PDB file of C-alpha atoms in Angstrom:
ATOM      1  CA  UNK L   1     118.783  97.691 101.918  1.00  0.00           C
ATOM      2  CA  UNK L   2     118.261  93.965 101.957  1.00  0.00           C
ATOM      3  CA  UNK L   3     116.840  94.258 105.403  1.00  0.00           C
ATOM      4  CA  UNK L   4     114.303  96.993 104.002  1.00  0.00           C
ATOM      5  CA  UNK L   5     113.037  94.881 100.857  1.00  0.00           C
ATOM      6  CA  UNK L   6     112.657  91.913 103.560  1.00  0.00           C
ATOM      7  CA  UNK L   7     110.551  93.883 105.898  1.00  0.00           C
ATOM      8  CA  UNK L   8     108.391  95.330 103.433  1.00  0.00           C
ATOM      9  CA  UNK L   9     108.082  92.043 101.667  1.00  0.00           C
ATOM     10  CA  UNK L  10     106.949  90.365 105.083  1.00  0.00           C
ATOM     11  CA  UNK L  11     104.637  93.386 105.834  1.00  0.00           C
ATOM     12  CA  UNK L  12     102.959  92.796 102.557  1.00  0.00           C
ATOM     13  CA  UNK L  13     102.623  89.403 102.830  1.00  0.00           C
ATOM     14  CA  UNK L  14     101.367  89.432 106.226  1.00  0.00           C
ATOM     15  CA  UNK L  15      98.637  91.774 105.287  1.00  0.00           C
ATOM     16  CA  UNK L  16      97.732  89.460 102.576  1.00  0.00           C
ATOM     17  CA  UNK L  17      97.639  86.648 104.679  1.00  0.00           C
ATOM     18  CA  UNK L  18      95.618  88.361 107.462  1.00  0.00           C
ATOM     19  CA  UNK L  19      93.045  88.966 104.961  1.00  0.00           C
ATOM     20  CA  UNK L  20      92.735  85.204 104.256  1.00  0.00           C
ATOM     21  CA  UNK L  21      89.975  82.973 105.685  1.00  0.00           C
ATOM     22  CA  UNK L  22      91.075  80.866 108.813  1.00  0.00           C
ATOM     23  CA  UNK L  23      91.152  77.499 107.607  1.00  0.00           C
ATOM     24  CA  UNK L  24      92.168  74.799 109.224  1.00  0.00           C
ATOM     25  CA  UNK L  25      95.890  75.904 108.056  1.00  0.00           C
ATOM     26  CA  UNK L  26      96.793  78.578 105.102  1.00  0.00           C
ATOM     27  CA  UNK L  27      99.859  77.528 103.584  1.00  0.00           C
ATOM     28  CA  UNK L  28     101.954  79.990 101.520  1.00  0.00           C
ATOM     29  CA  UNK L  29     104.184  78.436  98.953  1.00  0.00           C
ATOM     30  CA  UNK L  30     107.701  80.131  98.099  1.00  0.00           C
ATOM     31  CA  UNK L  31     109.640  78.585  95.308  1.00  0.00           C
ATOM     32  CA  UNK L  32     112.731  80.137  93.526  1.00  0.00           C
ATOM     33  CA  UNK L  33     115.732  79.029  91.663  1.00  0.00           C
ATOM     34  CA  UNK L  34     118.529  79.803  94.300  1.00  0.00           C
ATOM     35  CA  UNK L  35     120.036  77.315  96.660  1.00  0.00           C
ATOM     36  CA  UNK L  36     119.901  77.494 100.401  1.00  0.00           C
ATOM     37  CA  UNK L  37     123.463  79.092 100.264  1.00  0.00           C
ATOM     38  CA  UNK L  38     121.854  82.066  98.535  1.00  0.00           C
ATOM     39  CA  UNK L  39     120.731  85.230  99.719  1.00  0.00           C
ATOM     40  CA  UNK L  40     117.222  84.727  98.625  1.00  0.00           C
ATOM     41  CA  UNK L  41     116.769  81.777 100.856  1.00  0.00           C
ATOM     42  CA  UNK L  42     117.880  83.970 103.722  1.00  0.00           C
ATOM     43  CA  UNK L  43     115.268  86.422 102.757  1.00  0.00           C
ATOM     44  CA  UNK L  44     112.595  83.425 102.384  1.00  0.00           C
ATOM     45  CA  UNK L  45     113.490  82.062 105.944  1.00  0.00           C
ATOM     46  CA  UNK L  46     113.350  85.508 107.635  1.00  0.00           C
ATOM     47  CA  UNK L  47     109.984  86.012 105.720  1.00  0.00           C
ATOM     48  CA  UNK L  48     108.695  82.403 107.232  1.00  0.00           C
ATOM     49  CA  UNK L  49     109.856  83.276 110.639  1.00  0.00           C
ATOM     50  CA  UNK L  50     107.811  86.661 110.682  1.00  0.00           C
ATOM     51  CA  UNK L  51     104.479  85.235 109.048  1.00  0.00           C
ATOM     52  CA  UNK L  52     104.544  82.343 111.126  1.00  0.00           C
ATOM     53  CA  UNK L  53     105.280  83.742 114.363  1.00  0.00           C
ATOM     54  CA  UNK L  54     102.672  86.932 113.560  1.00  0.00           C
ATOM     55  CA  UNK L  55     100.036  84.807 112.170  1.00  0.00           C
ATOM     56  CA  UNK L  56      98.366  81.945 113.865  1.00  0.00           C
ATOM     57  CA  UNK L  57      97.469  79.063 111.141  1.00  0.00           C
ATOM     58  CA  UNK L  58      99.916  80.128 108.713  1.00  0.00           C
ATOM     59  CA  UNK L  59     102.707  78.108 107.296  1.00  0.00           C
ATOM     60  CA  UNK L  60     105.223  79.399 104.894  1.00  0.00           C
ATOM     61  CA  UNK L  61     106.746  76.212 102.768  1.00  0.00           C
ATOM     62  CA  UNK L  62     109.885  77.193 101.011  1.00  0.00           C
ATOM     63  CA  UNK L  63     111.177  75.430  97.899  1.00  0.00           C
ATOM     64  CA  UNK L  64     114.555  76.629  97.270  1.00  0.00           C
ATOM     65  CA  UNK L  65     117.004  75.126  94.225  1.00  0.00           C
ATOM     66  CA  UNK L  66     114.439  74.846  91.424  1.00  0.00           C
ATOM     67  CA  UNK L  67     112.261  72.066  93.730  1.00  0.00           C
ATOM     68  CA  UNK L  68     108.845  73.672  92.735  1.00  0.00           C
ATOM     69  CA  UNK L  69     110.081  75.142  89.717  1.00  0.00           C
ATOM     70  CA  UNK L  70     113.146  74.427  87.353  1.00  0.00           C
ATOM     71  CA  UNK L  71     113.176  77.689  85.244  1.00  0.00           C
ATOM     72  CA  UNK L  72     111.983  81.380  85.772  1.00  0.00           C
ATOM     73  CA  UNK L  73     109.219  80.916  83.312  1.00  0.00           C
ATOM     74  CA  UNK L  74     107.919  77.839  85.132  1.00  0.00           C
ATOM     75  CA  UNK L  75     108.180  80.037  88.572  1.00  0.00           C
ATOM     76  CA  UNK L  76     105.838  82.705  86.733  1.00  0.00           C
ATOM     77  CA  UNK L  77     103.521  80.429  85.452  1.00  0.00           C
ATOM     78  CA  UNK L  78     103.180  78.567  88.674  1.00  0.00           C
ATOM     79  CA  UNK L  79     102.319  82.267  90.266  1.00  0.00           C
ATOM     80  CA  UNK L  80      99.706  82.680  87.762  1.00  0.00           C
ATOM     81  CA  UNK L  81      98.183  79.217  88.200  1.00  0.00           C
ATOM     82  CA  UNK L  82      97.923  79.729  92.160  1.00  0.00           C
ATOM     83  CA  UNK L  83     100.162  76.872  92.744  1.00  0.00           C
ATOM     84  CA  UNK L  84     103.101  78.997  93.712  1.00  0.00           C
ATOM     85  CA  UNK L  85     102.417  82.080  96.088  1.00  0.00           C
ATOM     86  CA  UNK L  86     105.794  83.630  96.045  1.00  0.00           C
ATOM     87  CA  UNK L  87     108.822  83.746  93.491  1.00  0.00           C
ATOM     88  CA  UNK L  88     112.039  85.866  93.201  1.00  0.00           C
ATOM     89  CA  UNK L  89     113.138  86.600  89.674  1.00  0.00           C
ATOM     90  CA  UNK L  90     115.408  89.030  87.836  1.00  0.00           C
ATOM     91  CA  UNK L  91     113.881  91.549  85.193  1.00  0.00           C
ATOM     92  CA  UNK L  92     115.749  89.074  82.699  1.00  0.00           C
ATOM     93  CA  UNK L  93     113.139  86.188  84.415  1.00  0.00           C
ATOM     94  CA  UNK L  94     109.903  88.358  84.096  1.00  0.00           C
ATOM     95  CA  UNK L  95     111.048  89.235  80.475  1.00  0.00           C
ATOM     96  CA  UNK L  96     109.885  86.019  79.793  1.00  0.00           C
ATOM     97  CA  UNK L  97     106.174  87.573  79.998  1.00  0.00           C
ATOM     98  CA  UNK L  98     107.226  90.869  79.307  1.00  0.00           C
ATOM     99  CA  UNK L  99     110.376  91.305  77.139  1.00  0.00           C
ATOM    100  CA  UNK L 100     110.328  94.864  77.608  1.00  0.00           C
ATOM    101  CA  UNK L 101     111.551  94.701  81.234  1.00  0.00           C
ATOM    102  CA  UNK L 102     114.705  92.938  80.490  1.00  0.00           C
ATOM    103  CA  UNK L 103     116.076  96.652  79.334  1.00  0.00           C
ATOM    104  CA  UNK L 104     116.422  96.819  83.343  1.00  0.00           C
ATOM    105  CA  UNK L 105     119.124  93.942  83.488  1.00  0.00           C
ATOM    106  CA  UNK L 106     121.140  96.024  81.164  1.00  0.00           C
ATOM    107  CA  UNK L 107     124.724  96.632  83.040  1.00  0.00           C
ATOM    108  CA  UNK L 108     125.568 100.415  83.841  1.00  0.00           C
ATOM    109  CA  UNK L 109     121.865 101.248  83.204  1.00  0.00           C
ATOM    110  CA  UNK L 110     122.332 103.154  86.341  1.00  0.00           C
ATOM    111  CA  UNK L 111     125.565 104.984  87.525  1.00  0.00           C
ATOM    112  CA  UNK L 112     125.812 102.641  90.629  1.00  0.00           C
ATOM    113  CA  UNK L 113     124.047 101.362  93.704  1.00  0.00           C
ATOM    114  CA  UNK L 114     122.952 104.410  95.150  1.00  0.00           C
ATOM    115  CA  UNK L 115     121.354 105.706  92.306  1.00  0.00           C
ATOM    116  CA  UNK L 116     119.618 102.296  91.311  1.00  0.00           C
ATOM    117  CA  UNK L 117     118.390 102.328  94.670  1.00  0.00           C
ATOM    118  CA  UNK L 118     117.006 105.637  94.759  1.00  0.00           C
ATOM    119  CA  UNK L 119     115.291 105.143  91.496  1.00  0.00           C
ATOM    120  CA  UNK L 120     113.692 101.831  92.619  1.00  0.00           C
ATOM    121  CA  UNK L 121     112.565 103.551  96.146  1.00  0.00           C
ATOM    122  CA  UNK L 122     110.632 106.583  94.154  1.00  0.00           C
ATOM    123  CA  UNK L 123     108.115 106.008  91.313  1.00  0.00           C
ATOM    124  CA  UNK L 124     110.196 103.414  89.098  1.00  0.00           C
ATOM    125  CA  UNK L 125     108.947 100.287  91.255  1.00  0.00           C
ATOM    126  CA  UNK L 126     105.284 101.435  90.984  1.00  0.00           C
ATOM    127  CA  UNK L 127     105.435 102.127  87.218  1.00  0.00           C
ATOM    128  CA  UNK L 128     107.083  98.551  86.610  1.00  0.00           C
ATOM    129  CA  UNK L 129     103.930  97.182  88.650  1.00  0.00           C
ATOM    130  CA  UNK L 130     101.443  99.230  86.926  1.00  0.00           C
ATOM    131  CA  UNK L 131     103.002  97.892  83.642  1.00  0.00           C
ATOM    132  CA  UNK L 132     102.792  94.406  84.823  1.00  0.00           C
ATOM    133  CA  UNK L 133      99.223  95.007  86.008  1.00  0.00           C
ATOM    134  CA  UNK L 134      98.055  96.689  82.675  1.00  0.00           C
ATOM    135  CA  UNK L 135      99.648  93.894  80.616  1.00  0.00           C
ATOM    136  CA  UNK L 136      97.511  91.548  82.322  1.00  0.00           C
ATOM    137  CA  UNK L 137     100.032  88.824  83.257  1.00  0.00           C
ATOM    138  CA  UNK L 138      98.201  87.656  86.302  1.00  0.00           C
ATOM    139  CA  UNK L 139     101.320  88.636  88.395  1.00  0.00           C
ATOM    140  CA  UNK L 140     101.810  91.623  91.004  1.00  0.00           C
ATOM    141  CA  UNK L 141     105.367  93.010  91.637  1.00  0.00           C
ATOM    142  CA  UNK L 142     105.923  92.665  95.789  1.00  0.00           C
ATOM    143  CA  UNK L 143     109.088  94.611  96.016  1.00  0.00           C
ATOM    144  CA  UNK L 144     112.195  95.145  94.011  1.00  0.00           C
ATOM    145  CA  UNK L 145     115.672  94.321  95.985  1.00  0.00           C
ATOM    146  CA  UNK L 146     119.532  94.079  95.239  1.00  0.00           C
ATOM    147  CA  UNK L 147     120.261  90.582  95.773  1.00  0.00           C
ATOM    148  CA  UNK L 148     123.103  90.206  93.793  1.00  0.00           C
ATOM    149  CA  UNK L 149     124.216  93.420  92.461  1.00  0.00           C
ATOM    150  CA  UNK L 150     122.419  95.571  89.657  1.00  0.00           C
ATOM    151  CA  UNK L 151     124.015  93.598  86.708  1.00  0.00           C
ATOM    152  CA  UNK L 152     127.305  95.397  86.818  1.00  0.00           C
ATOM    153  CA  UNK L 153     130.845  93.796  86.094  1.00  0.00           C
ATOM    154  CA  UNK L 154     133.618  93.569  88.422  1.00  0.00           C
ATOM    155  CA  UNK L 155     137.004  92.258  88.405  1.00  0.00           C
ATOM    156  CA  UNK L 156     139.473  91.269  91.070  1.00  0.00           C
ATOM    157  CA  UNK L 157     142.669  92.979  89.364  1.00  0.00           C
ATOM    158  CA  UNK L 158     141.178  96.661  88.338  1.00  0.00           C
ATOM    159  CA  UNK L 159     138.013  98.700  88.722  1.00  0.00           C
ATOM    160  CA  UNK L 160     135.547  98.807  85.640  1.00  0.00           C
ATOM    161  CA  UNK L 161     134.694 101.892  84.557  1.00  0.00           C
ATOM    162  CA  UNK L 162     131.562 102.779  82.076  1.00  0.00           C
TER     163      UNK L 162
END
């Protein structure tokens, strides 16, 4: 699922970048709170390799570990201001602008990974994006992916049942 997320994300970004006027160089800024050891960094690095290989004159700069913005709300505000082009956040993060979306961070909202991915692969992601656009946040949802689990609980001693 993670690979599909980044392939779709890269395709969306490549299409957007291809429509840009070829100035001397176009820079796409990706900033997020995760560290270089986080899977978000791996995805951003894969995106960078793909975009820079596919598009002449386009460079992707990656700002992990809060280098560009130190809180989820700051990252979203930087997107709105146009000083940042891409960020990764959670439902809780975008909940800074749309509190109702925090409901998607509830543990056990879905029965498990398979049902969650099925829900997001159908019309749910499109409905969330429509709500974000309708709320005039100035943002657009690029993709939904599972990089750290779907807000579930786990123990090392025994299973957790809902």
